[in-house]
Coordinates of N, CA and C in Angstrom, one line a residue:
M25 N 26.1 -7.3 4.5 CA 24.8 -7.4 5.2 C 24.2 -5.8 4.1
P26 N 24.6 -4.7 4.6 CA 23.8 -3.4 4.3 C 23.8 -3.7 2.6
A27 N 24.5 -4.2 1.9 CA 24.2 -4.7 0.0 C 23.0 -5.4 -0.1
F28 N 22.8 -6.6 0.7 CA 21.6 -7.1 0.6 C 20.0 -6.3 1.3
V29 N 20.4 -5.7 2.2 CA 19.5 -4.9 2.5 C 18.7 -3.7 1.5
T30 N 19.9 -3.3 1.0 CA 19.8 -2.1 -0.2 C 19.0 -2.9 -1.1
F31 N 19.6 -4.2 -1.9 CA 19.0 -5.0 -2.8 C 17.5 -5.3 -2.3
G32 N 17.5 -5.5 -1.7 CA 15.7 -6.3 -1.1 C 14.7 -5.3 -0.9
R33 N 15.4 -3.7 -0.5 CA 14.7 -2.9 -0.3 C 14.1 -2.5 -1.7
I34 N 14.9 -2.5 -2.7 CA 14.8 -2.0 -4.1 C 13.6 -3.1 -4.6
L35 N 14.1 -4.3 -4.6 CA 13.1 -5.5 -4.9 C 11.7 -4.8 -4.5
F36 N 11.7 -5.1 -2.8 CA 10.2 -4.6 -2.7 C 9.7 -3.7 -2.9
A37 N 10.6 -2.5 -3.2 CA 9.7 -1.4 -3.7 C 9.2 -1.4 -5.6
V38 N 9.7 -2.5 -5.9 CA 9.2 -2.7 -7.5 C 7.6 -3.0 -7.1
L39 N 7.7 -3.7 -6.2 CA 5.9 -4.1 -6.3 C 5.1 -2.6 -6.1
F40 N 5.6 -1.8 -5.2 CA 4.3 -0.7 -5.3 C 4.7 0.3 -6.2
I41 N 5.4 0.1 -6.9 CA 5.7 1.1 -7.8 C 5.0 0.5 -9.2
Y42 N 5.4 -0.9 -9.8 CA 4.4 -1.3 -10.6 C 2.8 -1.4 -10.2
T43 N 2.6 -1.7 -9.3 CA 1.0 -1.6 -8.9 C 0.4 -0.2 -8.9
G44 N 1.2 0.9 -8.4 CA 0.9 2.3 -8.7 C 0.7 2.4 -10.0
A45 N 2.0 2.2 -11.0 CA 1.9 2.5 -12.1 C 0.5 1.9 -12.9
T46 N 0.3 0.6 -13.0 CA -0.7 -0.3 -13.2 C -2.1 0.7 -12.8
K47 N -2.3 0.9 -11.5 CA -3.5 1.7 -10.9 C -3.7 3.1 -12.1
L48 N -2.4 3.8 -12.5 CA -2.8 5.1 -13.2 C -2.7 4.8 -14.8
F49 N -2.4 3.8 -15.1 CA -2.7 3.3 -16.8 C -3.9 2.7 -16.7
A50 N -4.6 2.0 -16.1 CA -5.8 1.7 -16.2 C -7.0 2.2 -15.0
M51 N -6.9 3.6 -15.2 CA -7.4 4.2 -13.9 C -8.8 4.1 -13.8
Q52 N -9.5 3.9 -15.1 CA -11.0 3.6 -15.1 C -11.4 2.3 -14.5
A53 N -10.6 1.5 -14.7 CA -10.9 0.3 -14.2 C -10.6 -0.1 -12.7
T54 N -9.6 1.0 -11.9 CA -9.0 1.2 -10.8 C -10.4 1.8 -10.1
A55 N -11.2 2.6 -10.8 CA -12.2 3.6 -10.2 C -13.3 2.7 -10.0
D56 N -13.5 1.7 -10.8 CA -14.7 1.0 -11.0 C -14.6 -0.1 -9.9
V57 N -13.7 -0.5 -9.5 CA -13.1 -1.3 -8.4 C -13.4 -0.6 -7.1
I58 N -13.0 0.6 -6.9 CA -13.2 1.3 -6.0 C -14.7 1.9 -5.6
A59 N -15.1 2.4 -6.7 CA -16.5 2.2 -6.7 C -17.5 1.6 -6.3
G60 N -17.2 0.4 -6.7 CA -17.9 -0.8 -6.3 C -17.6 -1.5 -4.8
K61 N -16.8 -1.0 -4.0 CA -16.5 -1.3 -2.6 C -16.5 -0.3 -1.7
L62 N -16.6 1.2 -2.0 CA -16.1 2.4 -1.4 C -17.5 3.3 -1.5
V63 N -18.0 3.7 -0.5 CA -19.3 4.6 -0.6 C -18.9 5.8 0.5
V64 N -18.9 7.1 -0.3 CA -18.4 8.2 0.4 C -19.3 8.4 1.6
P65 N -19.0 8.9 2.5 CA -19.7 9.1 4.0 C -20.6 10.2 3.9
D66 N -21.3 10.5 4.4 CA -22.5 11.3 4.1 C -21.9 13.0 4.4
V67 N -21.1 12.6 5.8 CA -20.5 13.9 5.9 C -19.5 14.6 5.0
V68 N -18.7 13.8 4.3 CA -17.8 14.0 3.3 C -18.4 14.4 2.2
A69 N -19.8 14.1 1.7 CA -20.2 13.7 0.3 C -20.3 15.4 -0.3
P70 N -20.5 16.2 0.6 CA -20.5 17.6 0.3 C -19.6 18.4 -0.6
Y71 N -18.4 18.0 0.2 CA -17.2 18.4 0.1 C -16.6 17.6 -1.4
A72 N -16.9 16.0 -1.3 CA -16.4 15.6 -2.4 C -17.4 16.1 -3.9
K73 N -18.4 16.5 -3.7 CA -19.1 17.0 -4.6 C -18.5 18.4 -5.4
Q74 N -18.1 19.1 -4.5 CA -17.2 20.2 -4.9 C -15.9 19.9 -5.6
V75 N -15.4 19.1 -4.9 CA -14.0 18.6 -5.6 C -14.5 18.0 -7.0
E76 N -15.2 17.3 -7.0 CA -15.6 16.6 -8.4 C -16.1 17.4 -9.2
T77 N -16.9 18.6 -9.2 CA -17.1 19.6 -9.9 C -15.8 20.7 -10.3
A78 N -15.1 20.6 -9.2 CA -13.9 21.3 -9.7 C -12.9 20.9 -10.5
T79 N -12.7 19.3 -10.3 CA -11.8 18.5 -11.3 C -12.4 17.8 -12.8
A80 N -13.7 17.8 -12.4 CA -14.7 17.4 -13.5 C -14.3 15.5 -13.7
M81 N -14.2 15.0 -12.3 CA -13.8 13.9 -12.1 C -14.7 13.3 -11.0
T82 N -14.7 11.7 -11.1 CA -15.4 11.3 -10.0 C -14.8 11.3 -9.0
T83 N -14.9 11.0 -7.5 CA -14.5 10.7 -6.5 C -13.4 9.4 -6.6
P84 N -14.1 8.0 -7.1 CA -13.3 7.3 -7.5 C -12.0 7.2 -8.3
Q85 N -12.5 7.9 -9.4 CA -11.0 8.5 -10.2 C -10.3 9.4 -9.3
L86 N -10.4 10.2 -8.6 CA -9.6 10.9 -7.8 C -8.8 10.2 -6.8
L87 N -9.6 8.8 -6.4 CA -8.9 8.2 -5.4 C -7.9 7.2 -5.9
A88 N -8.5 6.9 -7.3 CA -7.4 5.9 -8.1 C -6.5 6.7 -8.1
I89 N -6.3 8.0 -8.5 CA -4.9 8.9 -8.9 C -4.3 8.9 -7.6
A90 N -4.7 9.3 -6.6 CA -3.9 9.5 -5.5 C -3.4 8.3 -4.9
I91 N -4.0 7.0 -5.1 CA -3.6 5.9 -4.6 C -2.2 5.1 -5.5
G92 N -2.5 5.5 -6.7 CA -1.3 5.4 -7.8 C -0.4 6.1 -7.4
G93 N -0.6 7.1 -7.3 CA 0.3 8.2 -6.6 C 1.3 8.3 -5.6
L94 N 0.5 7.6 -5.0 CA 0.9 7.3 -3.4 C 2.0 5.8 -3.5
E95 N 1.5 5.2 -3.9 CA 2.4 3.7 -4.5 C 3.6 3.9 -5.1
I96 N 3.6 4.6 -6.0 CA 4.7 4.9 -7.2 C 5.6 5.7 -6.1
I97 N 5.3 7.0 -5.7 CA 6.2 8.0 -4.8 C 6.7 7.2 -3.5
A98 N 5.7 6.3 -2.8 CA 6.2 5.5 -1.7 C 7.3 4.3 -2.1
G99 N 6.9 3.6 -3.2 CA 8.0 2.9 -3.8 C 9.5 3.1 -3.9
L100 N 9.4 4.6 -4.6 CA 10.3 4.8 -5.0 C 11.1 5.7 -4.0
M101 N 10.7 6.2 -3.1 CA 11.3 6.7 -1.8 C 11.9 5.6 -1.0
I102 N 11.1 4.6 -0.7 CA 11.8 3.4 -0.2 C 12.8 2.9 -1.0
A103 N 13.0 2.4 -2.3 CA 13.8 2.4 -3.3 C 15.1 3.1 -2.9
L104 N 14.6 4.3 -2.9 CA 16.3 5.3 -2.4 C 16.4 5.7 -1.2
N105 N 15.8 5.1 -0.1 CA 16.1 5.2 1.1 C 16.2 6.5 1.6
F106 N 15.1 7.5 1.0 CA 14.8 8.8 1.4 C 13.5 8.9 1.9
G107 N 13.6 9.2 3.4 CA 12.1 8.9 4.1 C 11.3 7.7 4.0
A108 N 12.3 6.4 4.0 CA 11.8 5.3 4.0 C 11.0 5.0 5.0
R109 N 11.3 5.3 6.4 CA 10.1 4.9 7.4 C 9.0 6.0 7.2
F110 N 9.0 7.0 6.8 CA 7.5 7.6 6.7 C 6.8 7.3 5.5
F111 N 7.4 6.9 4.6 CA 6.5 6.2 3.5 C 6.1 4.7 3.8
A112 N 6.9 4.2 4.4 CA 6.7 2.8 4.9 C 5.2 3.1 6.0
M113 N 5.4 4.0 6.6 CA 4.5 4.1 7.7 C 2.9 4.4 7.0
L114 N 3.1 5.3 5.8 CA 1.9 5.7 5.1 C 1.5 4.2 4.4
L115 N 2.5 3.4 3.9 CA 1.9 2.1 3.0 C 1.3 1.5 4.1
I116 N 1.8 1.1 5.3 CA 1.2 0.4 6.3 C -0.3 0.7 6.4
V117 N -0.8 1.9 6.5 CA -1.9 2.3 6.6 C -3.1 1.8 5.7
Y118 N -2.3 2.2 4.3 CA -2.8 2.1 2.9 C -3.1 0.4 2.5
V119 N -2.4 -0.1 3.0 CA -2.3 -1.6 3.0 C -3.5 -2.4 3.9
A120 N -3.3 -2.0 5.1 CA -4.2 -2.5 6.3 C -5.7 -1.8 5.5
V121 N -5.9 -0.7 5.6 CA -7.5 -0.4 5.1 C -7.7 -1.1 3.7
A122 N -6.8 -1.1 2.6 CA -7.1 -1.8 1.5 C -7.6 -3.2 1.8
T123 N -6.7 -4.0 2.6 CA -7.1 -5.3 2.8 C -8.3 -5.1 3.4
F124 N -8.8 -4.5 4.5 CA -10.1 -4.6 5.4 C -11.1 -4.6 4.3
L125 N -11.1 -3.4 3.3 CA -12.1 -3.0 2.4 C -12.3 -4.0 1.1
F126 N -11.2 -4.5 0.7 CA -11.2 -5.2 -0.8 C -10.9 -7.0 -0.3
Y127 N -10.5 -7.6 0.6 CA -10.3 -8.7 0.8 C -11.1 -8.9 2.0
D128 N -12.8 -9.0 1.9 CA -13.4 -9.2 2.9 C -14.1 -11.1 2.8
F129 N -12.8 -11.5 3.2 CA -12.8 -13.1 3.0 C -14.1 -13.6 4.0
W130 N -14.1 -13.0 5.1 CA -14.9 -13.5 6.4 C -16.2 -13.6 5.8
N131 N -16.8 -12.8 5.0 CA -18.2 -13.0 4.3 C -18.7 -14.0 3.1
M132 N -17.6 -14.7 3.0 CA -17.7 -15.8 1.9 C -17.7 -17.2 2.7
A133 N -17.9 -17.8 1.9 CA -17.8 -19.5 2.7 C -16.8 -20.1 2.4
A134 N -16.5 -21.1 2.8 CA -15.1 -21.9 3.0 C -14.1 -21.8 1.9
P135 N -14.6 -22.5 0.9 CA -14.0 -22.9 -0.5 C -13.8 -21.8 -1.1
E136 N -15.0 -21.0 -1.1 CA -14.8 -19.8 -2.0 C -13.8 -18.5 -1.6
N137 N -13.7 -18.4 -0.2 CA -12.9 -17.5 0.3 C -11.4 -17.9 0.1
A138 N -10.8 -18.9 -0.4 CA -9.5 -19.1 -0.5 C -8.4 -17.9 -1.2
K139 N -9.0 -17.6 -2.2 CA -7.9 -16.6 -3.0 C -8.0 -15.6 -2.1
M140 N -9.3 -14.9 -1.6 CA -9.4 -14.1 -0.8 C -8.3 -13.9 0.5
L141 N -8.7 -15.0 1.0 CA -7.8 -15.0 2.3 C -6.2 -15.1 2.1
V142 N -5.8 -16.0 0.8 CA -4.3 -16.0 0.5 C -4.0 -14.4 0.0
D143 N -4.7 -13.7 -0.4 CA -4.4 -12.1 -1.0 C -4.1 -11.4 0.5
A144 N -5.2 -11.7 1.3 CA -5.5 -10.9 2.7 C -4.0 -11.3 3.3
L145 N -3.5 -12.5 3.3 CA -2.3 -13.0 4.1 C -1.2 -12.4 3.5
K146 N -1.1 -12.3 1.9 CA 0.2 -11.4 1.5 C 0.2 -10.2 2.1
N147 N -1.0 -9.3 1.8 CA -0.7 -8.0 2.3 C -0.2 -8.0 3.4
L148 N -0.7 -9.0 4.8 CA -0.4 -8.9 5.8 C 1.3 -9.0 6.1
S149 N 1.8 -10.1 5.1 CA 3.1 -10.1 4.8 C 3.8 -9.0 4.3
I150 N 3.3 -8.2 3.7 CA 3.8 -6.8 2.7 C 3.5 -5.9 4.4
I151 N 2.7 -6.2 5.2 CA 2.7 -4.9 6.4 C 4.0 -5.4 7.1
G152 N 4.3 -6.8 7.4 CA 5.5 -7.1 8.1 C 7.0 -6.7 7.5
A153 N 6.7 -6.7 6.4 CA 8.1 -6.1 5.6 C 8.3 -4.6 5.9
L154 N 7.0 -4.3 5.7 CA 7.2 -2.4 5.7 C 7.6 -2.2 7.2
C155 N 7.1 -3.2 8.5 CA 7.5 -2.9 9.7 C 8.9 -3.3 9.6
M156 N 9.8 -4.3 9.0 CA 10.7 -4.1 9.3 C 11.7 -3.2 8.5
I157 N 11.1 -2.5 7.5 CA 12.0 -1.3 6.7 C 11.5 -0.1 7.8
I158 N 10.7 0.0 8.4 CA 10.4 1.1 9.4 C 11.7 0.6 10.6
G159 N 11.9 -0.5 11.1 CA 12.6 -0.8 12.3 C 13.9 -0.8 11.9
Y160 N 14.8 -1.2 10.5 CA 15.8 -1.3 10.4 C 16.3 0.3 10.2
G161 N 15.7 1.5 9.5 CA 15.9 2.7 9.4 C 16.9 2.7 8.6
R162 N 17.7 4.0 8.8 CA 18.7 4.4 7.8 C 20.1 4.8 8.5
I163 N 20.1 4.5 9.8 CA 21.5 4.5 10.2 C 22.3 3.3 10.1
T164 N 23.4 3.3 9.9 CA 24.3 2.2 10.1 C 24.7 1.9 11.5
R165 N 24.6 0.7 12.1 CA 24.6 0.3 13.4 C 25.9 -0.7 13.5
P166 N 26.3 -0.6 14.7 CA 27.7 -1.6 14.8 C 26.5 -3.3 14.6
A167 N 27.8 -3.9 14.5 CA 27.8 -5.4 14.3 C 26.7 -6.1 15.4
E168 N 25.5 -6.8 15.1 CA 24.7 -6.9 16.4 C 24.9 -8.5 16.6
A169 N 25.1 -8.9 17.7 CA 24.8 -10.4 17.8 C 23.8 -10.9 17.0
A170 N 23.9 -12.1 16.7 CA 22.5 -12.7 15.8 C 21.5 -13.4 16.9
Y171 N 20.3 -13.8 16.7 CA 19.4 -14.3 17.4 C 20.0 -15.2 18.5
G172 N 21.0 -16.3 17.6 CA 21.4 -17.4 18.1 C 22.9 -17.3 19.4
D173 N 23.2 -16.2 19.0 CA 24.7 -16.0 19.3 C 24.6 -15.4 20.8
V174 N 25.3 -15.8 21.7 CA 25.0 -15.5 23.3 C 26.5 -15.3 23.7

């Protein structure tokens, strides 16, 4: 069983490593998508301007780098089983926020929202898998009875 868990963890992590790399390689396209969906709150706007001035990059570009980096690092850490619970928690927050912000299927009519709804459900499944990673943990446990075994 542990070999299958390790193999599954590595295969699952490939998703985040790949999507993080594509976000970084197509940073401007990612920044454009972020700019279309996200508005910087007025409370944070002065600080965001200072960071933009210091880095000579826009806030959406900085967010694209941060998100891409988070996905790659978290994917690698989950694959290597090093701090997997912590990075799974971070990814749960990220995936939940991204699902809410980018897959607003509730604002679309029934036939047009099908792809958005399926993508949101995929993200919900990913959150479930991340919860399993948190629940399984790193320690080895003694053999537990299966659900049907009594």
